[in-house]
Coordinates of C-alpha atoms and ligand atoms in Angstrom, one line a residue:
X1 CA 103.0 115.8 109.6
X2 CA 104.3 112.6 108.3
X3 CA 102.0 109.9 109.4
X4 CA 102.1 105.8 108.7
X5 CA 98.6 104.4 108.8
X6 CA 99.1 100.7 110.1
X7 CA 97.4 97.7 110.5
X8 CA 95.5 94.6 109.5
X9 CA 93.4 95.3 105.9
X10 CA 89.9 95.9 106.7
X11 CA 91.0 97.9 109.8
X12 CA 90.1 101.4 107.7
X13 CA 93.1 102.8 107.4
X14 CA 91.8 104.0 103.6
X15 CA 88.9 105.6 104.9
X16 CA 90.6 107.4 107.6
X17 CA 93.5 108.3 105.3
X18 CA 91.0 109.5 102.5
X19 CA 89.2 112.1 105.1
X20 CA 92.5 112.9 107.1
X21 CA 93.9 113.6 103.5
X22 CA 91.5 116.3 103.7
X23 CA 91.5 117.6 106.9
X24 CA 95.6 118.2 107.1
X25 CA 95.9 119.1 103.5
X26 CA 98.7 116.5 102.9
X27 CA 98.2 113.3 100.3
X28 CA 97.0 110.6 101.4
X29 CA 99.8 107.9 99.5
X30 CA 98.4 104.1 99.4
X31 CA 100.3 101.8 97.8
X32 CA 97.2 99.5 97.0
X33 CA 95.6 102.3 95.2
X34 CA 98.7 103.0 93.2
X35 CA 99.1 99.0 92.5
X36 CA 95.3 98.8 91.4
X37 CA 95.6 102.0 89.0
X38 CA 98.3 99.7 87.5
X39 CA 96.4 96.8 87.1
X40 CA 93.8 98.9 85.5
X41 CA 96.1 100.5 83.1
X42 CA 97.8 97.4 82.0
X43 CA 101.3 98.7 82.6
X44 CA 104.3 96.5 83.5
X45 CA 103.7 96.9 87.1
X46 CA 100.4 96.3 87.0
X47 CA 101.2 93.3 85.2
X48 CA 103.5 92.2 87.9
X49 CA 101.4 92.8 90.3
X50 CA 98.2 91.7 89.1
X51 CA 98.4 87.7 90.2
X52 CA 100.2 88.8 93.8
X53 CA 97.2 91.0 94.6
X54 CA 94.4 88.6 93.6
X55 CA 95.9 86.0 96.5
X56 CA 96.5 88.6 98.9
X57 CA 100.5 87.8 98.9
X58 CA 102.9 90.9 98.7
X59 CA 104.1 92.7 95.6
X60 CA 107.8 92.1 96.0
X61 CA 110.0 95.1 98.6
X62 CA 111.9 96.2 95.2
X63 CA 109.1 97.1 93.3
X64 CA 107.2 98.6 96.2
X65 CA 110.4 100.6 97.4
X66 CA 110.9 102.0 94.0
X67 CA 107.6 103.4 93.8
X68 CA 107.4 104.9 97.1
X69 CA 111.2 106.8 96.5
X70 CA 109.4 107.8 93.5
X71 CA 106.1 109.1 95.0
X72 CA 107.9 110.8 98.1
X73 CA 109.9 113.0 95.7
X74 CA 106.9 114.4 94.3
X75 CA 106.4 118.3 95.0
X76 CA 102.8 117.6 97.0
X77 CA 104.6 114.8 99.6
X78 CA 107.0 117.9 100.3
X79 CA 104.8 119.3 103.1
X80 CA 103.8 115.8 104.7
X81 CA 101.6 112.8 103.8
X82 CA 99.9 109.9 105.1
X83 CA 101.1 106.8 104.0
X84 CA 98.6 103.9 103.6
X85 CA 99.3 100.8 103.3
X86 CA 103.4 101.4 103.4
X87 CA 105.1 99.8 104.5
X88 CA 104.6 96.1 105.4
X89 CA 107.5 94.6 106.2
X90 CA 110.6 95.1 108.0
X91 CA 112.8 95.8 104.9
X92 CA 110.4 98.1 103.6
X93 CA 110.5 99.7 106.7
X94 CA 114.3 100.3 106.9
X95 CA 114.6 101.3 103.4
X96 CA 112.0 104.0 104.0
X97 CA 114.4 105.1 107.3
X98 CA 117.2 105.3 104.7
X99 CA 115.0 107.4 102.5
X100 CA 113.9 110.0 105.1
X101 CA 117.9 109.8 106.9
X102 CA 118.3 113.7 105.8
X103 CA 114.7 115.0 107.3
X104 CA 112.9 114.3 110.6
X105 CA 111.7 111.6 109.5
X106 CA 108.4 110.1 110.4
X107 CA 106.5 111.9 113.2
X108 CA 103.6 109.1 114.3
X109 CA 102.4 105.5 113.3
X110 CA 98.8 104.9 114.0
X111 CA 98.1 101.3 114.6
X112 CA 94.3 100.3 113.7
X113 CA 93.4 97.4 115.7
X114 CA 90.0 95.9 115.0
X115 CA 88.4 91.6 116.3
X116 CA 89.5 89.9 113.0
X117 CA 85.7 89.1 112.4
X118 CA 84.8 92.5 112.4
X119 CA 87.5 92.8 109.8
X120 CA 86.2 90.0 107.7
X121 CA 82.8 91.5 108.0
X122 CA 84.0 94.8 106.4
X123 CA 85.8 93.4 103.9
X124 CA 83.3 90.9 102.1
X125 CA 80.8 93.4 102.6
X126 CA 83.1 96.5 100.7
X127 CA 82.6 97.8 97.1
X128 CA 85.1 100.1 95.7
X129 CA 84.6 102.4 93.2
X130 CA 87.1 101.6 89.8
X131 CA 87.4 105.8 88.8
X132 CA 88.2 107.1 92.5
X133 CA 88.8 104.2 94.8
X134 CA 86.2 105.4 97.2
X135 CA 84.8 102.6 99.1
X136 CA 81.0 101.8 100.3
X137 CA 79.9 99.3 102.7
X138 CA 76.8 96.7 101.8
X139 CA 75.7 97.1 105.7
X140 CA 76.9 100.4 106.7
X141 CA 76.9 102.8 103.7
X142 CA 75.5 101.0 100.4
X143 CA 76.2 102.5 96.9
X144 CA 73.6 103.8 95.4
X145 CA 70.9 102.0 93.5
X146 CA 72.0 102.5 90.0
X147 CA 75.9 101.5 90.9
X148 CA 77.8 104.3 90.0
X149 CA 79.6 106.5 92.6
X150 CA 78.2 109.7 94.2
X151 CA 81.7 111.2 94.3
X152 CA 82.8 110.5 90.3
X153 CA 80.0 108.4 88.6
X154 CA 82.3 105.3 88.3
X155 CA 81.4 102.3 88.4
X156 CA 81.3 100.1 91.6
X157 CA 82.8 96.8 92.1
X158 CA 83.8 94.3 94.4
X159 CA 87.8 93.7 94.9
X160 CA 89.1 90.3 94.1
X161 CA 91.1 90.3 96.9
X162 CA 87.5 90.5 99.3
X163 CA 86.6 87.3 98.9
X164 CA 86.1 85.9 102.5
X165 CA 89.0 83.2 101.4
X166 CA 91.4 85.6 100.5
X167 CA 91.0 88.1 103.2
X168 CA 91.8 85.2 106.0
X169 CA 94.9 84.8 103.4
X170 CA 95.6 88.7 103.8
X171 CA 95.1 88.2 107.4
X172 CA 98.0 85.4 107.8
X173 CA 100.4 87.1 105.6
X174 CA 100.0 90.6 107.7
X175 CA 100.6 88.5 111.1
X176 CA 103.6 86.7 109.6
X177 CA 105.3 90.1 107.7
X178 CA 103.3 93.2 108.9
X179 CA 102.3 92.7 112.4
X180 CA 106.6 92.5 113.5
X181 CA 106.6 96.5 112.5
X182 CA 104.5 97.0 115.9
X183 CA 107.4 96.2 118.0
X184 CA 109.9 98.4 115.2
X185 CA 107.7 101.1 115.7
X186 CA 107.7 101.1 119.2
X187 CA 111.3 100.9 119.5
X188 CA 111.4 104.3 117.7
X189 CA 109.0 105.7 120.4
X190 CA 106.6 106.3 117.5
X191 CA 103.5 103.7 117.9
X192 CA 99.9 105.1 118.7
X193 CA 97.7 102.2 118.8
X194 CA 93.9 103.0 118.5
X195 CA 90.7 100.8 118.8
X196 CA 89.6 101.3 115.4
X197 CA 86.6 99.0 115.4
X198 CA 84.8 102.4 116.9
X199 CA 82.6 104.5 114.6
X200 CA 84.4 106.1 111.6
X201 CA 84.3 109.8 113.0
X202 CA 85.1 108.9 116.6
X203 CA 88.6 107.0 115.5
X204 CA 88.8 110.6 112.7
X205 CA 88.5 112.6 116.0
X206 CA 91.5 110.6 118.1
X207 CA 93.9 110.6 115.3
X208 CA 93.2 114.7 114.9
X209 CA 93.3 115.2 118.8
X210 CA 96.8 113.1 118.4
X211 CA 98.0 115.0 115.6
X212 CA 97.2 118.2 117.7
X213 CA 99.1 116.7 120.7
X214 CA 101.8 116.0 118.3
X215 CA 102.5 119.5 117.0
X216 CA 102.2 121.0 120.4
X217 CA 105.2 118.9 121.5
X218 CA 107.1 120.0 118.0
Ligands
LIG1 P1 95.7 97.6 100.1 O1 94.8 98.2 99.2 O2 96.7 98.4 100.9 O3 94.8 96.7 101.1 P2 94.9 96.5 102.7 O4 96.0 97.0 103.5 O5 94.7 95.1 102.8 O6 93.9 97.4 103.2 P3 92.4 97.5 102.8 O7 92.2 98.5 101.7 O8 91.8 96.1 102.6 O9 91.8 98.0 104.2 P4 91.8 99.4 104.9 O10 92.4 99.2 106.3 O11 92.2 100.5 104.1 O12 90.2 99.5 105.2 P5 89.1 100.4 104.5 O13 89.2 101.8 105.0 O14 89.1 100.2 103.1 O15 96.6 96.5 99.4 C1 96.0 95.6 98.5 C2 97.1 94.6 98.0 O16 98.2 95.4 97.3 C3 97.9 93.8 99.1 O17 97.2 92.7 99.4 C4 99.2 93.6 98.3 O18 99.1 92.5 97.4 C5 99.5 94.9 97.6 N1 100.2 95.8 98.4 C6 99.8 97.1 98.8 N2 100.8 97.7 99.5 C7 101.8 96.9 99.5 C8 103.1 96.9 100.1 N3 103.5 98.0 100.8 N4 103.9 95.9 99.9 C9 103.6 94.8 99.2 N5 102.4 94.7 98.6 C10 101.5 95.7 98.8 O19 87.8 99.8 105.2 C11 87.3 98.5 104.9 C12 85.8 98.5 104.9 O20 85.3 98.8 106.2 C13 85.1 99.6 104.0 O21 83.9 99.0 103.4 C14 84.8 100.7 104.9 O22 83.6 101.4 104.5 C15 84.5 100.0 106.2 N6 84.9 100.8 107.4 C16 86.0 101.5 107.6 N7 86.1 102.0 108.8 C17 84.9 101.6 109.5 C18 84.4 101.8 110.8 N8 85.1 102.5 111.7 N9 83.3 101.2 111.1 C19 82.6 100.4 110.2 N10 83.0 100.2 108.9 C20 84.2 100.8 108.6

């Protein structure tokens, strides 16, 4: 299955994508994750990207479509994947039709819809870990005491870009550039909208019940 994960930030489509990941045995593919290993590394992207990210603006559709052509043609994305986070506006949504014109192209886009204070709740309240980019929650699911991750022992930090005035900066720039893929989507008969502000394992258990739906119709 080829599956786009999208919606507002803070709507969990990383958490989802991280356990579905799992669960299908296809990669989960986040362009925030690759943008932040970047930044980390200090290599030209990440230099690039590093100022765009801390105001919650966009990385620029060249440098994101780039990566993705690159990432896609990797041996693992052969069998399916779930992209995260890609893509976020309407060019890089054609150019990622061009890129799949020779296959079947996408099969489902899952649209997380959450109350935008539920999403700013999340958000401030998230700590990401900087070896495996797992993420904890200060109300729901605290690290632990000593700040290092259960899964990988890295350290745990809060994102720049989770700073309650730059996560209602996120939240404008995915209604002005994100939100217009909806109606693309649905134009392509491809748009599954779920209620996402639900527990984490009851949204896991409608996207798998979809997916099953999905394959029955293939
Ligand atoms: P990116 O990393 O993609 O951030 P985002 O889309 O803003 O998404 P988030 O990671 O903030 O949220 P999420 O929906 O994954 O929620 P999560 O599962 O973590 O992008 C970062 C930046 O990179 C962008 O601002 C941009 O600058 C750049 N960028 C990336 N892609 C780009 C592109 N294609 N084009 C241009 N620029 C790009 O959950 C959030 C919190 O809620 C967590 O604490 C989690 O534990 C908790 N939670 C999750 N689900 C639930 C639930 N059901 N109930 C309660 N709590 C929950």
């Amino acid at each position: 299955m080829r599956f786009i994960f999208l919606g507002a930030p803070g709507t969990g489509k990383g958490t989802q994508a991280s356990v579905l990941s799992q669960t299908f045995g296809i990669p989960q593919i986040s362009t925030g994750d690759i943008l932040r290993k970047a930044v980390a590394d200090g290599t030209e992207l990440g230099r690039k990207a590093k100022a765009v990210m801390e105001a919650g603006e966009l990385v620029s559709d060249d440098i994101i479509i780039g990566l993705i052509a690159e990432r896609l043609a990797q041996p693992d994305a052969a069998k399916g994947y779930i992209l995260d986070g890609f893509p976020r506006t309407l060019q890089q949504a054609a150019a990622l039709d061009q890129l799949l014109s020779h296959s079947a192209g996408i099969d489902a886009v899952i649209c997380f819809q959450v109350p935008e204070d539920e999403i700013v709740r999340r958000l401030t309240s998230r700590r990401t870990c900087r070896g495996c980019g797992r993420n904890y929650n200060m109300i729901t699911d605290p690290p632990p005491a000593d700040n290092r991750c259960r899964d990988c022992g890295g350290e745990i930090y809060q994102r720049d870009d989770d700073k309650e005035e730059t996560v209602r900066n996120r939240l404008q720039v995915y209604a002005e550039k994100t939100a217009p893929l909806i109606d693309y989507y649905k134009k392509q008969g491809k748009l599954h909208e779920i209620d996402a502000s639900r527990e984490i394992e009851e949204v896991r258990r409608e996207i798998v019940d979809l997916s099953r739906r999905l394959s029955l119709r293939a």
